[in-house]
């Protein structure tokens, strides 16, 4: 076991774990948020033939070089109808968005630049050759690899899979993530207080949401009182059915902190305990066979940051995602930031805006580990490296986008 490791070492110990979850076929409706385990290849050109991008009239270019111009309407090609209506000089064909463009047509004049006259049409504006015609393969070409293995599937990827005729995709099985929350002071949101020292359990719900965001299947084991036996029982139950177990609280050095004590009894190989980070110093990471254990601190902000920094990359890695970290960008600090001690890497909670191609970063005034309310809304983590005591307004900083954009 390594004790009080640097942030970088902790991440290295986590991301060097070799284990990949099995894959499964899922129907497209279930595919969003999952990690793809195959390449998705185009089965044909899209569009397969030239199609009209507008409702209007297919015409020959020389006929609309000077306008207004009157043309005879030769016929109609509705979308989805394979009816080649070929035209000669002086003729037009009525056409719709998605209709096949006949070979003899040079361009499509949008309907708003035309006026129907008995038996004919008047074109009021010229367009270049090819205007409003989508060429074959505009979207993709047959044989092209469209989505690579390891991609986290989002809305466009699922749409593309459908368009290449895939109704099932091979994805990683969701990691089952057990959530065990410790603390005799905790009440569930629906329970009523019997004493003013009780507090509501926020962490279970934060963790549940974070697991879902990382493509996992959360399994909630409830609140466990601060007792050695109860902690041991809850954790061994979780180990029976989960790939990854995450606990909150009970991992510090207090008399009632039993998580650290019982991991040994469970046969977990502890890889590190305590990390040189702020917030969330007392994080524990271990492994037993192909099951992983994270003991996170109890403070709600620490739970959020340490999940994003440590648990998230492991969940992405075992799902075989290409990108396993939360996105990181460079930002510009809009005010000075200083701290008394610089012995840990600090993840300063910030608000940010994006303006003139730059992320402008403002550290929040309320940085307490218990102040979860400061994380409501658009928030990110500014990285203050170990050894750095102060940063100046205008300095360039790393910003971890833990809450999307
Ligand atoms: P611990 O790490 O167990 O000493 O907890 C640290 C602090 O976080 C204490 O103030 C706890 O009351 C608080 N805390 C622990 N677990 C939770 C939870 N599930 N929800 C909200 N606050 C918690
Ligand atoms: Mg506790």
Tab-separated table of C-alpha atoms and ligand atoms in Angstrom:
chain	number	residue	atom	x	y	z
A	1	UNK	CA	0.000	0.000	0.000
A	2	UNK	CA	1.249	3.457	-0.880
A	3	UNK	CA	0.508	6.165	1.633
A	4	UNK	CA	-0.275	9.830	0.926
A	5	UNK	CA	0.520	9.723	-2.792
A	6	UNK	CA	0.622	12.665	-5.174
A	7	UNK	CA	-2.410	13.319	-7.344
A	8	UNK	CA	-0.513	12.112	-10.415
A	9	UNK	CA	0.535	8.899	-8.708
A	10	UNK	CA	-3.037	8.212	-7.561
A	11	UNK	CA	-4.298	8.644	-11.120
A	12	UNK	CA	-1.515	6.401	-12.409
A	13	UNK	CA	-2.346	3.652	-9.914
A	14	UNK	CA	-6.006	3.828	-10.944
A	15	UNK	CA	-5.605	4.034	-14.692
A	16	UNK	CA	-2.916	1.345	-14.891
A	17	UNK	CA	-5.415	-1.275	-13.695
A	18	UNK	CA	-5.922	-3.849	-16.410
A	19	UNK	CA	-9.511	-4.964	-16.628
A	20	UNK	CA	-12.191	-4.633	-19.283
A	21	UNK	CA	-15.852	-5.380	-18.830
A	22	UNK	CA	-17.484	-7.791	-21.277
A	23	UNK	CA	-19.495	-6.448	-24.179
A	24	UNK	CA	-23.121	-6.964	-25.137
A	25	UNK	CA	-25.458	-6.117	-28.001
A	26	UNK	CA	-27.990	-3.412	-27.194
A	27	UNK	CA	-30.866	-2.025	-29.244
A	28	UNK	CA	-30.316	1.553	-30.433
A	29	UNK	CA	-32.815	3.015	-27.972
A	30	UNK	CA	-30.550	1.790	-25.163
A	31	UNK	CA	-27.279	2.890	-26.725
A	32	UNK	CA	-26.857	6.525	-25.615
A	33	UNK	CA	-24.209	6.960	-22.920
A	34	UNK	CA	-22.652	3.548	-23.602
A	35	UNK	CA	-19.108	2.878	-24.813
A	36	UNK	CA	-18.930	1.393	-28.319
A	37	UNK	CA	-16.969	-1.867	-28.647
A	38	UNK	CA	-16.774	-2.101	-32.435
A	39	UNK	CA	-16.247	0.205	-35.403
A	40	UNK	CA	-19.400	1.326	-37.172
A	41	UNK	CA	-18.919	1.373	-40.942
A	42	UNK	CA	-21.058	2.965	-43.655
A	43	UNK	CA	-22.926	0.318	-45.659
A	44	UNK	CA	-23.475	2.694	-48.612
A	45	UNK	CA	-23.059	6.291	-49.730
A	46	UNK	CA	-25.347	8.814	-48.097
A	47	UNK	CA	-27.155	10.245	-49.881
A	48	UNK	CA	-26.976	7.305	-52.304
A	49	UNK	CA	-28.030	9.442	-55.292
A	50	UNK	CA	-28.128	13.233	-55.859
A	51	UNK	CA	-31.115	14.597	-53.966
A	52	UNK	CA	-32.746	17.973	-53.766
A	53	UNK	CA	-32.066	20.085	-50.665
A	54	UNK	CA	-35.122	22.258	-51.317
A	55	UNK	CA	-38.671	22.237	-52.592
A	56	UNK	CA	-38.557	23.886	-56.029
A	57	UNK	CA	-37.816	23.250	-59.684
A	58	UNK	CA	-35.019	21.302	-61.301
A	59	UNK	CA	-33.727	23.254	-64.308
A	60	UNK	CA	-30.874	23.471	-66.791
A	61	UNK	CA	-28.244	26.084	-65.966
A	62	UNK	CA	-28.312	28.030	-69.268
A	63	UNK	CA	-32.094	28.501	-68.863
A	64	UNK	CA	-31.690	30.511	-65.656
A	65	UNK	CA	-28.515	32.464	-66.444
A	66	UNK	CA	-30.695	35.436	-67.331
A	67	UNK	CA	-33.862	35.973	-65.350
A	68	UNK	CA	-36.779	36.200	-65.272
A	69	UNK	CA	-37.086	33.114	-67.425
A	70	UNK	CA	-40.198	31.113	-68.349
A	71	UNK	CA	-39.986	27.348	-68.488
A	72	UNK	CA	-42.387	24.523	-69.296
A	73	UNK	CA	-43.043	22.084	-66.432
A	74	UNK	CA	-42.321	18.594	-67.682
A	75	UNK	CA	-43.397	16.617	-64.634
A	76	UNK	CA	-43.140	16.062	-60.888
A	77	UNK	CA	-40.733	13.958	-58.779
A	78	UNK	CA	-42.003	13.505	-55.194
A	79	UNK	CA	-39.558	12.362	-52.459
A	80	UNK	CA	-39.158	8.600	-52.243
A	81	UNK	CA	-40.386	8.059	-55.810
A	82	UNK	CA	-37.983	6.609	-58.337
A	83	UNK	CA	-39.275	8.425	-61.410
A	84	UNK	CA	-36.655	9.913	-63.690
A	85	UNK	CA	-38.270	12.863	-65.457
A	86	UNK	CA	-35.537	14.055	-67.814
A	87	UNK	CA	-35.720	17.605	-69.169
A	88	UNK	CA	-34.560	19.426	-72.294
A	89	UNK	CA	-33.605	23.110	-72.680
A	90	UNK	CA	-36.613	25.293	-71.826
A	91	UNK	CA	-38.088	22.751	-69.428
A	92	UNK	CA	-38.277	22.332	-65.633
A	93	UNK	CA	-39.278	19.499	-63.313
A	94	UNK	CA	-41.128	20.105	-60.043
A	95	UNK	CA	-39.101	18.627	-57.225
A	96	UNK	CA	-39.191	18.363	-53.414
A	97	UNK	CA	-36.708	18.149	-50.554
A	98	UNK	CA	-35.277	14.637	-50.648
A	99	UNK	CA	-36.456	13.916	-54.215
A	100	UNK	CA	-34.010	12.269	-56.584
A	101	UNK	CA	-32.522	14.897	-58.902
A	102	UNK	CA	-32.806	13.644	-62.515
A	103	UNK	CA	-29.528	13.359	-64.425
A	104	UNK	CA	-30.482	16.119	-66.884
A	105	UNK	CA	-31.042	18.669	-64.091
A	106	UNK	CA	-28.164	21.094	-63.345
A	107	UNK	CA	-29.564	22.785	-60.267
A	108	UNK	CA	-32.681	23.307	-58.166
A	109	UNK	CA	-34.373	26.718	-57.927
A	110	UNK	CA	-36.101	27.056	-54.525
A	111	UNK	CA	-39.870	27.462	-54.817
A	112	UNK	CA	-39.748	30.944	-53.253
A	113	UNK	CA	-37.834	32.219	-56.319
A	114	UNK	CA	-40.446	30.916	-58.746
A	115	UNK	CA	-44.007	31.608	-59.703
A	116	UNK	CA	-46.344	29.091	-61.264
A	117	UNK	CA	-47.994	30.195	-64.498
A	118	UNK	CA	-50.475	28.050	-66.524
A	119	UNK	CA	-48.493	25.086	-67.764
A	120	UNK	CA	-45.231	26.701	-66.805
A	121	UNK	CA	-43.078	28.352	-64.190
A	122	UNK	CA	-41.271	31.685	-64.026
A	123	UNK	CA	-37.803	31.672	-62.423
A	124	UNK	CA	-36.838	34.996	-60.823
A	125	UNK	CA	-33.294	34.411	-59.653
A	126	UNK	CA	-30.197	32.729	-61.083
A	127	UNK	CA	-28.255	30.078	-59.224
A	128	UNK	CA	-24.942	28.408	-59.980
A	129	UNK	CA	-24.624	24.830	-61.267
A	130	UNK	CA	-25.244	22.277	-58.519
A	131	UNK	CA	-27.170	24.726	-56.329
A	132	UNK	CA	-29.468	23.042	-53.803
A	133	UNK	CA	-28.448	19.578	-54.890
A	134	UNK	CA	-26.907	17.269	-52.280
A	135	UNK	CA	-24.314	15.153	-54.098
A	136	UNK	CA	-24.021	11.411	-53.373
A	137	UNK	CA	-21.792	10.756	-50.365
A	138	UNK	CA	-22.220	14.275	-48.932
A	139	UNK	CA	-22.847	12.763	-45.487
A	140	UNK	CA	-20.533	9.742	-45.803
A	141	UNK	CA	-19.084	7.237	-48.244
A	142	UNK	CA	-19.593	3.474	-48.309
A	143	UNK	CA	-16.886	1.705	-46.311
A	144	UNK	CA	-15.970	4.785	-44.261
A	145	UNK	CA	-15.433	4.098	-40.538
A	146	UNK	CA	-17.923	6.517	-39.023
A	147	UNK	CA	-17.725	5.754	-35.305
A	148	UNK	CA	-14.637	4.225	-33.773
A	149	UNK	CA	-14.469	1.665	-31.003
A	150	UNK	CA	-14.164	3.367	-27.627
A	151	UNK	CA	-16.466	6.266	-28.467
A	152	UNK	CA	-19.058	7.215	-25.870
A	153	UNK	CA	-22.299	7.119	-27.825
A	154	UNK	CA	-24.287	10.334	-27.920
A	155	UNK	CA	-27.260	11.465	-29.951
A	156	UNK	CA	-25.525	11.935	-33.339
A	157	UNK	CA	-23.702	8.590	-33.061
A	158	UNK	CA	-26.939	6.720	-32.378
A	159	UNK	CA	-28.575	8.517	-35.312
A	160	UNK	CA	-25.686	7.575	-37.603
A	161	UNK	CA	-25.865	3.930	-36.484
A	162	UNK	CA	-29.533	3.907	-37.489
A	163	UNK	CA	-28.727	5.486	-40.842
A	164	UNK	CA	-26.215	2.744	-41.681
A	165	UNK	CA	-28.794	0.097	-40.907
A	166	UNK	CA	-27.641	-0.988	-37.467
A	167	UNK	CA	-30.464	-1.741	-35.059
A	168	UNK	CA	-28.110	-3.168	-32.436
A	169	UNK	CA	-24.665	-2.053	-31.339
A	170	UNK	CA	-21.930	-3.814	-29.448
A	171	UNK	CA	-21.202	-1.847	-26.282
A	172	UNK	CA	-19.612	-2.460	-22.893
A	173	UNK	CA	-21.759	-4.018	-20.225
A	174	UNK	CA	-22.533	-1.273	-17.703
A	175	UNK	CA	-20.277	-1.408	-14.667
A	176	UNK	CA	-22.379	-2.162	-11.595
A	177	UNK	CA	-21.365	0.379	-9.004
A	178	UNK	CA	-22.325	-0.242	-5.397
A	179	UNK	CA	-22.927	2.842	-3.266
A	180	UNK	CA	-22.484	2.479	0.476
A	181	UNK	CA	-22.905	5.570	2.594
A	182	UNK	CA	-21.665	5.576	6.176
A	183	UNK	CA	-22.672	7.811	9.075
A	184	UNK	CA	-24.951	7.378	12.089
A	185	UNK	CA	-25.989	11.018	11.722
A	186	UNK	CA	-27.601	10.479	8.315
A	187	UNK	CA	-31.267	10.495	7.407
A	188	UNK	CA	-32.842	9.773	4.059
A	189	UNK	CA	-34.741	12.644	2.437
A	190	UNK	CA	-38.145	11.186	3.325
A	191	UNK	CA	-37.363	10.536	6.997
A	192	UNK	CA	-38.178	12.982	9.784
A	193	UNK	CA	-35.650	14.317	12.240
A	194	UNK	CA	-35.636	12.989	15.776
A	195	UNK	CA	-32.649	15.091	16.834
A	196	UNK	CA	-31.018	18.333	15.688
A	197	UNK	CA	-27.663	16.589	15.140
A	198	UNK	CA	-29.031	14.547	12.292
A	199	UNK	CA	-28.323	15.625	8.739
A	200	UNK	CA	-29.721	14.521	5.451
A	201	UNK	CA	-27.852	12.080	3.296
A	202	UNK	CA	-26.844	14.017	0.202
A	203	UNK	CA	-23.927	11.859	-0.910
A	204	UNK	CA	-25.868	8.756	-1.926
A	205	UNK	CA	-27.851	10.827	-4.390
A	206	UNK	CA	-24.846	12.740	-5.683
A	207	UNK	CA	-23.028	9.445	-6.223
A	208	UNK	CA	-26.010	7.763	-7.851
A	209	UNK	CA	-26.204	10.588	-10.388
A	210	UNK	CA	-22.449	10.580	-10.997
A	211	UNK	CA	-22.444	6.826	-11.624
A	212	UNK	CA	-25.212	7.206	-14.199
A	213	UNK	CA	-23.330	10.039	-15.914
A	214	UNK	CA	-20.306	7.764	-16.204
A	215	UNK	CA	-22.350	5.045	-17.929
A	216	UNK	CA	-22.606	2.876	-14.801
A	217	UNK	CA	-25.487	1.039	-13.178
A	218	UNK	CA	-25.757	2.303	-9.592
A	219	UNK	CA	-26.767	-0.126	-6.866
A	220	UNK	CA	-27.621	1.615	-3.617
A	221	UNK	CA	-26.984	-0.240	-0.371
A	222	UNK	CA	-28.425	2.424	1.930
A	223	UNK	CA	-27.011	4.220	4.929
A	224	UNK	CA	-24.754	2.196	7.183
A	225	UNK	CA	-24.343	3.172	10.818
A	226	UNK	CA	-20.842	3.771	12.122
A	227	UNK	CA	-20.300	0.263	13.409
A	228	UNK	CA	-17.552	-2.095	12.439
A	229	UNK	CA	-19.878	-5.032	11.942
A	230	UNK	CA	-22.475	-3.147	9.913
A	231	UNK	CA	-19.816	-1.618	7.688
A	232	UNK	CA	-18.257	-5.031	7.109
A	233	UNK	CA	-21.616	-6.608	6.274
A	234	UNK	CA	-22.634	-3.866	3.868
A	235	UNK	CA	-19.323	-3.954	2.050
A	236	UNK	CA	-19.214	-7.718	1.704
A	237	UNK	CA	-22.750	-7.688	0.335
A	238	UNK	CA	-21.716	-4.998	-2.162
A	239	UNK	CA	-18.621	-6.958	-3.173
A	240	UNK	CA	-20.765	-9.973	-4.039
A	241	UNK	CA	-22.663	-8.165	-6.775
A	242	UNK	CA	-20.724	-5.098	-7.932
A	243	UNK	CA	-17.762	-4.367	-10.192
A	244	UNK	CA	-16.899	-1.198	-8.339
A	245	UNK	CA	-17.830	-0.179	-4.795
A	246	UNK	CA	-17.845	3.427	-3.688
A	247	UNK	CA	-18.290	4.425	-0.071
A	248	UNK	CA	-18.683	7.838	1.464
A	249	UNK	CA	-17.451	8.779	4.906
A	250	UNK	CA	-15.821	6.742	7.585
A	251	UNK	CA	-12.458	6.719	5.887
A	252	UNK	CA	-10.597	9.264	8.031
A	253	UNK	CA	-8.781	8.662	11.278
A	254	UNK	CA	-11.738	9.124	13.677
A	255	UNK	CA	-12.767	6.542	16.280
A	256	UNK	CA	-15.920	5.849	14.340
A	257	UNK	CA	-14.327	5.544	10.909
A	258	UNK	CA	-14.520	1.852	10.095
A	259	UNK	CA	-14.164	1.695	6.325
A	260	UNK	CA	-10.393	1.640	6.348
A	261	UNK	CA	-10.370	-0.986	9.090
A	262	UNK	CA	-12.640	-3.477	7.363
A	263	UNK	CA	-11.112	-3.369	3.870
A	264	UNK	CA	-8.293	-5.592	5.137
A	265	UNK	CA	-10.773	-8.125	6.457
A	266	UNK	CA	-12.516	-8.207	3.096
A	267	UNK	CA	-9.300	-9.202	1.368
A	268	UNK	CA	-9.041	-5.963	-0.574
A	269	UNK	CA	-5.558	-5.125	-1.756
A	270	UNK	CA	-5.206	-1.444	-0.884
A	271	UNK	CA	-3.215	0.361	-3.592
A	272	UNK	CA	-3.210	3.752	-1.950
A	273	UNK	CA	-4.612	5.554	1.037
A	274	UNK	CA	-4.634	9.339	1.191
A	275	UNK	CA	-3.780	11.625	-1.670
A	276	UNK	CA	-2.049	15.015	-1.710
A	277	UNK	CA	-5.170	16.785	-2.950
A	278	UNK	CA	-7.563	19.375	-1.627
A	279	UNK	CA	-10.398	18.688	-1.117
A	280	UNK	CA	-10.647	14.963	-0.494
A	281	UNK	CA	-7.358	13.935	1.090
A	282	UNK	CA	-8.453	10.661	2.740
A	283	UNK	CA	-9.292	8.685	-0.403
A	284	UNK	CA	-8.650	4.954	-0.407
A	285	UNK	CA	-8.336	2.823	-3.540
A	286	UNK	CA	-8.110	-0.949	-3.646
A	287	UNK	CA	-8.744	-4.009	-5.733
A	288	UNK	CA	-9.893	-7.543	-5.094
A	289	UNK	CA	-9.776	-9.732	-8.192
A	290	UNK	CA	-11.652	-7.834	-10.838
A	291	UNK	CA	-13.521	-5.672	-8.343
A	292	UNK	CA	-12.472	-2.195	-7.364
A	293	UNK	CA	-12.995	-0.244	-4.202
A	294	UNK	CA	-13.021	3.501	-3.578
A	295	UNK	CA	-13.380	4.829	-0.065
A	296	UNK	CA	-14.277	8.484	-0.498
A	297	UNK	CA	-14.451	11.041	2.307
A	298	UNK	CA	-17.811	12.101	3.719
A	299	UNK	CA	-17.791	15.786	2.900
A	300	UNK	CA	-20.229	16.317	0.043
A	301	UNK	CA	-17.908	18.507	-2.055
A	302	UNK	CA	-15.072	16.006	-1.607
A	303	UNK	CA	-17.383	13.239	-2.765
A	304	UNK	CA	-18.135	15.161	-5.945
A	305	UNK	CA	-14.560	16.141	-6.741
A	306	UNK	CA	-12.963	12.823	-5.842
A	307	UNK	CA	-15.515	10.879	-7.879
A	308	UNK	CA	-14.699	13.006	-10.921
A	309	UNK	CA	-10.953	12.804	-10.397
A	310	UNK	CA	-10.602	9.152	-9.403
A	311	UNK	CA	-13.720	7.024	-9.881
A	312	UNK	CA	-14.748	8.440	-13.254
A	313	UNK	CA	-11.502	7.497	-15.067
A	314	UNK	CA	-11.657	3.949	-13.718
A	315	UNK	CA	-15.278	3.524	-14.838
A	316	UNK	CA	-14.399	4.830	-18.292
A	317	UNK	CA	-11.306	2.670	-18.499
A	318	UNK	CA	-13.059	-0.603	-17.632
A	319	UNK	CA	-15.704	0.263	-20.235
A	320	UNK	CA	-12.796	0.657	-22.686
A	321	UNK	CA	-13.510	4.287	-23.508
A	322	UNK	CA	-10.893	6.154	-25.548
A	323	UNK	CA	-11.236	9.299	-23.435
A	324	UNK	CA	-11.191	8.373	-19.776
A	325	UNK	CA	-10.822	11.780	-18.166
A	326	UNK	CA	-13.236	14.658	-17.797
A	327	UNK	CA	-12.450	17.288	-20.420
A	328	UNK	CA	-9.710	19.733	-19.495
A	329	UNK	CA	-9.262	23.141	-21.110
A	330	UNK	CA	-7.005	26.126	-20.598
A	331	UNK	CA	-8.665	29.130	-19.005
A	332	UNK	CA	-7.702	32.608	-17.897
A	333	UNK	CA	-7.968	33.564	-14.244
A	334	UNK	CA	-9.959	36.784	-13.771
A	335	UNK	CA	-8.686	37.563	-10.268
A	336	UNK	CA	-5.704	36.773	-8.045
A	337	UNK	CA	-5.792	33.494	-6.146
A	338	UNK	CA	-3.574	32.637	-3.210
A	339	UNK	CA	-3.399	30.068	-0.437
A	340	UNK	CA	-1.409	29.619	2.745
A	341	UNK	CA	-0.009	26.162	2.049
A	342	UNK	CA	1.013	24.605	-1.224
A	343	UNK	CA	1.675	21.014	-0.233
A	344	UNK	CA	-1.275	19.569	-2.146
A	345	UNK	CA	-2.785	19.841	-5.613
A	346	UNK	CA	-5.881	21.927	-5.140
A	347	UNK	CA	-9.051	21.664	-7.169
A	348	UNK	CA	-10.581	25.076	-6.701
A	349	UNK	CA	-14.297	25.273	-7.381
A	350	UNK	CA	-14.955	27.931	-9.997
A	351	UNK	CA	-17.589	29.497	-12.109
A	352	UNK	CA	-16.646	30.240	-15.679
A	353	UNK	CA	-17.840	31.891	-18.837
A	354	UNK	CA	-16.691	31.521	-22.393
A	355	UNK	CA	-15.991	34.787	-24.107
A	356	UNK	CA	-13.874	35.821	-27.107
A	357	UNK	CA	-12.501	32.305	-27.468
A	358	UNK	CA	-11.352	32.085	-23.868
A	359	UNK	CA	-12.612	30.429	-20.718
A	360	UNK	CA	-12.721	33.116	-18.047
A	361	UNK	CA	-12.320	31.525	-14.633
A	362	UNK	CA	-13.588	32.941	-11.318
A	363	UNK	CA	-12.839	30.987	-8.122
A	364	UNK	CA	-15.907	30.734	-5.898
A	365	UNK	CA	-15.799	32.554	-2.602
A	366	UNK	CA	-17.191	29.550	-0.749
A	367	UNK	CA	-14.611	26.753	-0.964
A	368	UNK	CA	-15.643	24.655	2.071
A	369	UNK	CA	-15.781	20.876	1.613
A	370	UNK	CA	-19.229	20.874	3.175
A	371	UNK	CA	-20.589	23.619	0.936
A	372	UNK	CA	-22.272	21.559	-1.766
A	373	UNK	CA	-24.614	24.460	-2.490
A	374	UNK	CA	-21.672	26.289	-4.086
A	375	UNK	CA	-21.628	23.669	-6.842
A	376	UNK	CA	-25.095	24.438	-8.135
A	377	UNK	CA	-25.054	25.633	-11.731
A	378	UNK	CA	-22.205	25.875	-14.200
A	379	UNK	CA	-19.069	24.937	-12.285
A	380	UNK	CA	-15.583	23.644	-12.999
A	381	UNK	CA	-12.398	22.790	-11.112
A	382	UNK	CA	-9.322	24.967	-11.484
A	383	UNK	CA	-6.115	23.012	-10.916
A	384	UNK	CA	-3.602	24.672	-8.615
A	385	UNK	CA	-0.519	22.442	-8.782
A	386	UNK	CA	1.344	21.300	-5.720
A	387	UNK	CA	4.031	23.858	-4.887
A	388	UNK	CA	2.105	26.822	-6.310
A	389	UNK	CA	1.036	29.274	-3.606
A	390	UNK	CA	-0.431	32.064	-5.629
A	391	UNK	CA	-1.763	32.759	-9.075
A	392	UNK	CA	-2.279	36.161	-10.653
A	393	UNK	CA	-5.150	37.638	-12.531
A	394	UNK	CA	-4.538	36.874	-16.226
A	395	UNK	CA	-2.627	33.641	-15.533
A	396	UNK	CA	-3.414	30.694	-17.691
A	397	UNK	CA	-4.836	27.746	-15.712
A	398	UNK	CA	-6.085	24.197	-16.291
A	399	UNK	CA	-9.818	23.934	-15.907
A	400	UNK	CA	-11.539	20.563	-15.539
A	401	UNK	CA	-15.058	20.623	-16.911
A	402	UNK	CA	-16.778	18.405	-14.388
A	403	UNK	CA	-20.299	19.561	-15.168
A	404	UNK	CA	-20.411	19.661	-18.946
A	405	UNK	CA	-20.941	23.074	-20.455
B	1	LIG	P1	-16.787	11.654	7.659
B	1	LIG	O1	-15.798	11.536	6.525
B	1	LIG	O2	-17.626	10.439	7.820
B	1	LIG	O3	-16.120	12.081	8.904
B	1	LIG	O4	-17.767	12.832	7.225
B	1	LIG	C1	-17.308	14.139	7.026
B	1	LIG	C2	-18.448	15.138	7.036
B	1	LIG	O5	-19.331	14.876	5.940
B	1	LIG	C3	-19.310	15.118	8.271
B	1	LIG	O6	-19.677	16.449	8.577
B	1	LIG	C4	-20.515	14.340	7.840
B	1	LIG	O7	-21.651	14.649	8.618
B	1	LIG	C5	-20.666	14.721	6.414
B	1	LIG	N1	-21.296	13.636	5.673
B	1	LIG	C6	-20.901	12.344	5.725
B	1	LIG	N2	-21.685	11.575	4.933
B	1	LIG	C7	-22.594	12.414	4.388
B	1	LIG	C8	-23.680	12.217	3.480
B	1	LIG	N3	-23.977	10.997	3.014
B	1	LIG	N4	-24.407	13.290	3.100
B	1	LIG	C9	-24.098	14.505	3.590
B	1	LIG	N5	-23.090	14.758	4.433
B	1	LIG	C10	-22.346	13.725	4.847
B	2	LIG	MG1	-18.787	9.705	9.257
